[in-house]
Amino acid sequence: MSDPQPFTLVPGAAGSPVLLHVPHGSRRIPRQVREGITLDDAALERELDHITDAHTAELAAAAAEIAPAAPWRFVNNLSRLVVDPERFPDEREEMLAVGMGAVYTRTTHREPLRPPEADPGPLLEAYFHPYADAMTAAVESRLAAAGRAVIIDVHSYPAAPLPYELHGTGPGPRPPVCLGTDPFHTPPELLTAAEAAFGGRVGRGGVGRDTPFAGTYVPLRHYGTDRRVTALMIEIRRDTYMSEPGGPAGPGLDTLAGALAELVESC
């Protein structure tokens, strides 16, 4: 069986500015990358249970199916254990402190994932930079078609903090839905629309802002300079829609897809 294509851009409505980004939903690891991971097969499966944003690709697809104007979708087909496309590839990345820069060297439980002498360069060249270039091109395409681009990052996170989380125990609760924002790229109206879409559907605890995760993903070409590119991160607590860790999806997935479709429609 051949290795999968690293990523897929799924077309939406020609004039839609919305790009649903699904960076962490896959468990797939190419054979040559697997050879550089020190975990045995059982330990690797456990790590994938914890680190994968399971069912987020299905969530984005379901939302696109019911949205009046389908958004575009950029989906990572490979595990974030290959490369994490949302990390800075250099010393700017705070997650380097726990071995989780663009190329992870530690697991969610801070155990060794790759040998300390492993060179991240080949993985960055083979996977990280092509992904960043393709995502940049996808944003440029929305700018050309609609005059603006709205990046909605679709993530999930565990109900209980994992040891790798730098901010997992504070300062606020772990709400059913966390909205990650950027002071430059997240306008108030986008945040308000997300709070309205998800707020009535997620039960007690509601929707939080920037807790326990903060920030958004914007290609570096546009980051901090192009206000036509707006962005919001959606972090969904996994116990609202699936069995943890790594289990099947439940009926909550459809409810969340409806909320995401409503947000897409408002953009």
Coordinates of N, CA, C and O in Angstrom, one line a residue, residues 147-222:
G147 N -11.8 38.2 -2.0 CA -11.2 39.5 -1.5 C -10.9 39.4 0.0 O -10.4 40.4 0.6
R148 N -11.1 38.2 0.6 CA -10.7 38.0 2.0 C -10.6 36.5 2.2 O -11.1 35.7 1.3
A149 N -10.0 36.1 3.3 CA -10.0 34.7 3.7 C -10.2 34.6 5.2 O -9.8 35.4 6.0
V150 N -11.0 33.6 5.5 CA -11.4 33.3 6.9 C -10.9 31.9 7.2 O -11.5 30.9 6.7
I151 N -9.9 31.7 8.0 CA -9.3 30.4 8.4 C -10.0 30.0 9.7 O -9.9 30.7 10.7
I152 N -10.7 28.9 9.7 CA -11.2 28.3 10.9 C -10.5 27.0 11.1 O -10.6 26.0 10.4
D153 N -9.7 27.0 12.2 CA -8.9 25.8 12.6 C -9.8 24.9 13.4 O -10.3 25.3 14.4
V154 N -9.8 23.6 13.0 CA -10.7 22.6 13.7 C -9.8 21.7 14.5 O -9.1 20.9 13.9
H155 N -9.9 21.8 15.8 CA -9.1 20.9 16.7 C -10.0 20.3 17.8 O -11.2 20.6 17.9
S156 N -9.4 19.4 18.5 CA -10.0 18.8 19.7 C -9.0 18.7 20.8 O -7.8 18.8 20.5
Y157 N -9.5 18.5 22.0 CA -8.5 18.4 23.1 C -9.1 17.5 24.2 O -10.4 17.4 24.4
P158 N -8.3 16.8 25.0 CA -8.8 15.9 26.0 C -9.5 16.6 27.2 O -9.2 17.8 27.5
A159 N -10.4 15.9 27.8 CA -11.1 16.4 29.0 C -10.2 16.7 30.2 O -10.4 17.6 30.9
A160 N -9.1 15.9 30.3 CA -8.2 16.1 31.4 C -6.8 16.5 30.8 O -6.4 16.0 29.7
P161 N -6.1 17.4 31.5 CA -4.8 17.8 30.9 C -3.8 16.6 30.7 O -3.8 15.7 31.5
L162 N -3.0 16.7 29.7 CA -1.9 15.8 29.5 C -0.6 16.5 29.9 O -0.5 17.7 29.9
P163 N 0.4 15.7 30.3 CA 1.6 16.2 30.8 C 2.3 17.2 29.9 O 3.1 18.1 30.4
Y164 N 2.1 17.1 28.6 CA 2.9 18.0 27.7 C 2.3 19.4 27.7 O 3.0 20.4 27.2
E165 N 1.1 19.6 28.2 CA 0.4 20.9 28.0 C 1.1 22.0 28.9 O 1.2 21.8 30.1
L166 N 1.5 23.0 28.3 CA 2.2 24.1 29.1 C 1.2 24.9 29.9 O 1.6 25.5 30.9
H167 N 0.0 25.0 29.4 CA -1.0 25.9 30.0 C -2.3 25.1 30.4 O -3.4 25.6 30.6
G168 N -2.2 23.7 30.5 CA -3.3 22.9 30.7 C -4.0 23.0 32.0 O -5.2 22.7 32.1
T169 N -3.4 23.5 33.0 CA -4.0 23.6 34.3 C -4.5 25.0 34.7 O -4.9 25.3 35.8
G170 N -4.4 25.9 33.8 CA -4.9 27.2 34.1 C -4.8 28.2 32.9 O -4.3 27.8 31.9
P171 N -5.2 29.4 33.1 CA -5.8 30.0 34.3 C -7.3 29.7 34.4 O -7.9 30.0 35.5
G172 N -7.9 29.2 33.4 CA -9.4 29.0 33.4 C -9.8 27.5 33.3 O -8.9 26.6 33.4
P173 N -11.1 27.2 33.1 CA -11.6 25.9 33.0 C -11.3 25.2 31.7 O -10.7 25.9 30.8
R174 N -11.6 24.0 31.5 CA -11.6 23.3 30.2 C -13.0 23.2 29.7 O -13.7 22.3 29.9
P175 N -13.4 24.3 29.0 CA -14.8 24.4 28.6 C -15.1 23.4 27.4 O -14.2 22.9 26.8
P176 N -16.3 23.1 27.2 CA -16.7 22.2 26.0 C -16.1 22.7 24.7 O -15.7 21.9 23.9
V177 N -16.1 24.0 24.5 CA -15.5 24.6 23.3 C -14.6 25.8 23.7 O -15.1 26.6 24.5
C178 N -13.4 25.7 23.3 CA -12.4 26.8 23.5 C -12.2 27.5 22.2 O -11.9 26.9 21.1
L179 N -12.3 28.8 22.1 CA -12.0 29.6 21.0 C -10.7 30.3 21.1 O -10.5 31.1 22.0
G180 N -9.8 29.9 20.2 CA -8.4 30.6 20.3 C -8.4 31.8 19.3 O -8.9 31.7 18.2
T181 N -7.9 32.9 19.8 CA -7.9 34.1 19.0 C -6.5 34.7 18.8 O -5.5 34.3 19.5
D182 N -6.4 35.6 17.9 CA -5.2 36.4 17.7 C -5.5 37.9 17.7 O -6.6 38.2 17.1
P183 N -4.8 38.7 18.4 CA -5.2 40.1 18.5 C -5.2 40.8 17.1 O -6.0 41.8 17.0
F184 N -4.5 40.3 16.1 CA -4.5 41.0 14.8 C -5.5 40.4 13.9 O -6.2 41.1 13.1
H185 N -5.6 39.0 13.9 CA -6.4 38.3 12.9 C -7.8 37.9 13.3 O -8.5 37.3 12.5
T186 N -8.2 38.1 14.5 CA -9.5 37.7 15.0 C -10.3 38.9 15.3 O -10.3 39.5 16.4
P187 N -11.2 39.3 14.3 CA -12.0 40.5 14.6 C -13.1 40.1 15.5 O -13.6 39.0 15.6
P188 N -13.7 41.1 16.3 CA -14.7 40.8 17.3 C -15.9 40.2 16.7 O -16.5 39.3 17.3
E189 N -16.3 40.5 15.4 CA -17.5 39.9 14.9 C -17.3 38.4 14.6 O -18.3 37.6 14.7
L190 N -16.1 38.0 14.3 CA -15.9 36.5 14.0 C -16.0 35.8 15.4 O -16.6 34.7 15.4
L191 N -15.4 36.3 16.4 CA -15.5 35.7 17.7 C -17.0 35.7 18.2 O -17.4 34.7 18.7
T192 N -17.7 36.8 18.0 CA -19.1 36.8 18.5 C -19.9 35.8 17.7 O -20.8 35.1 18.3
A193 N -19.7 35.6 16.4 CA -20.4 34.6 15.6 C -20.1 33.2 16.1 O -21.1 32.4 16.2
A194 N -18.9 32.9 16.5 CA -18.6 31.6 17.0 C -19.2 31.3 18.3 O -19.7 30.2 18.6
E195 N -19.2 32.3 19.2 CA -19.8 32.2 20.5 C -21.3 31.9 20.3 O -21.9 31.1 21.0
A196 N -22.0 32.6 19.4 CA -23.4 32.4 19.1 C -23.7 31.0 18.6 O -24.6 30.3 19.0
A197 N -22.8 30.6 17.6 CA -23.1 29.3 17.0 C -22.9 28.1 17.9 O -23.7 27.2 17.9
F198 N -21.9 28.2 18.8 CA -21.6 27.0 19.6 C -22.2 27.2 21.0 O -22.5 26.2 21.7
G199 N -22.5 28.4 21.4 CA -22.9 28.6 22.8 C -24.2 27.9 23.2 O -24.3 27.5 24.3
G200 N -25.2 27.8 22.3 CA -26.4 27.1 22.7 C -26.4 25.6 22.5 O -27.4 25.0 22.7
R201 N -25.2 25.0 22.1 CA -25.2 23.6 21.8 C -24.3 22.7 22.6 O -24.3 21.5 22.4
V202 N -23.5 23.3 23.5 CA -22.5 22.5 24.1 C -22.7 22.3 25.6 O -21.8 21.7 26.2
G203 N -23.8 22.7 26.1 CA -24.2 22.3 27.5 C -23.4 23.2 28.5 O -22.8 24.2 28.2
R204 N -23.4 22.7 29.8 CA -22.8 23.4 30.9 C -21.3 23.7 30.6 O -20.6 22.9 30.1
G205 N -21.0 24.9 31.0 CA -19.6 25.3 30.8 C -19.4 26.2 29.6 O -18.5 27.1 29.5
G206 N -20.3 26.0 28.6 CA -20.3 26.9 27.5 C -19.0 27.0 26.7 O -18.4 26.0 26.4
V207 N -18.8 28.2 26.3 CA -17.7 28.5 25.3 C -16.7 29.4 26.1 O -17.0 30.4 26.6
G208 N -15.4 29.0 26.0 CA -14.3 29.8 26.6 C -13.5 30.5 25.6 O -13.4 30.0 24.4
R209 N -12.8 31.5 26.0 CA -11.8 32.2 25.1 C -10.4 31.9 25.6 O -10.1 32.2 26.7
D210 N -9.6 31.4 24.7 CA -8.2 31.3 24.9 C -7.8 30.5 26.1 O -6.8 30.8 26.8
T211 N -8.6 29.6 26.6 CA -8.3 28.7 27.7 C -8.9 27.4 27.5 O -10.1 27.3 27.2
P212 N -8.2 26.3 27.5 CA -6.7 26.2 27.9 C -5.8 26.4 26.7 O -4.5 26.4 26.9
F213 N -6.3 26.7 25.5 CA -5.4 26.9 24.4 C -5.7 28.2 23.7 O -6.9 28.6 23.7
A214 N -4.7 28.9 23.3 CA -4.8 30.2 22.7 C -4.2 30.3 21.3 O -3.4 29.4 21.0
G215 N -4.5 31.3 20.6 CA -3.9 31.6 19.3 C -4.6 31.0 18.1 O -5.6 30.3 18.2
T216 N -4.1 31.3 16.9 CA -4.7 30.9 15.7 C -3.6 30.5 14.7 O -2.4 30.9 15.0
Y217 N -3.9 29.9 13.6 CA -3.0 29.6 12.6 C -3.2 30.5 11.4 O -4.3 30.6 10.8
V218 N -2.2 31.2 11.0 CA -2.2 32.1 9.8 C -0.8 31.8 9.1 O 0.2 31.9 9.7
P219 N -0.8 31.6 7.8 CA 0.5 31.5 7.1 C 1.4 32.7 7.3 O 0.9 33.8 7.4
L220 N 2.7 32.4 7.4 CA 3.6 33.4 7.8 C 3.6 34.6 6.8 O 3.9 35.7 7.2
R221 N 3.3 34.3 5.5 CA 3.3 35.4 4.5 C 2.3 36.4 4.9 O 2.4 37.6 4.6
H222 N 1.2 36.1 5.6 CA 0.1 37.0 5.9 C 0.1 37.4 7.4 O -0.6 38.3 7.8

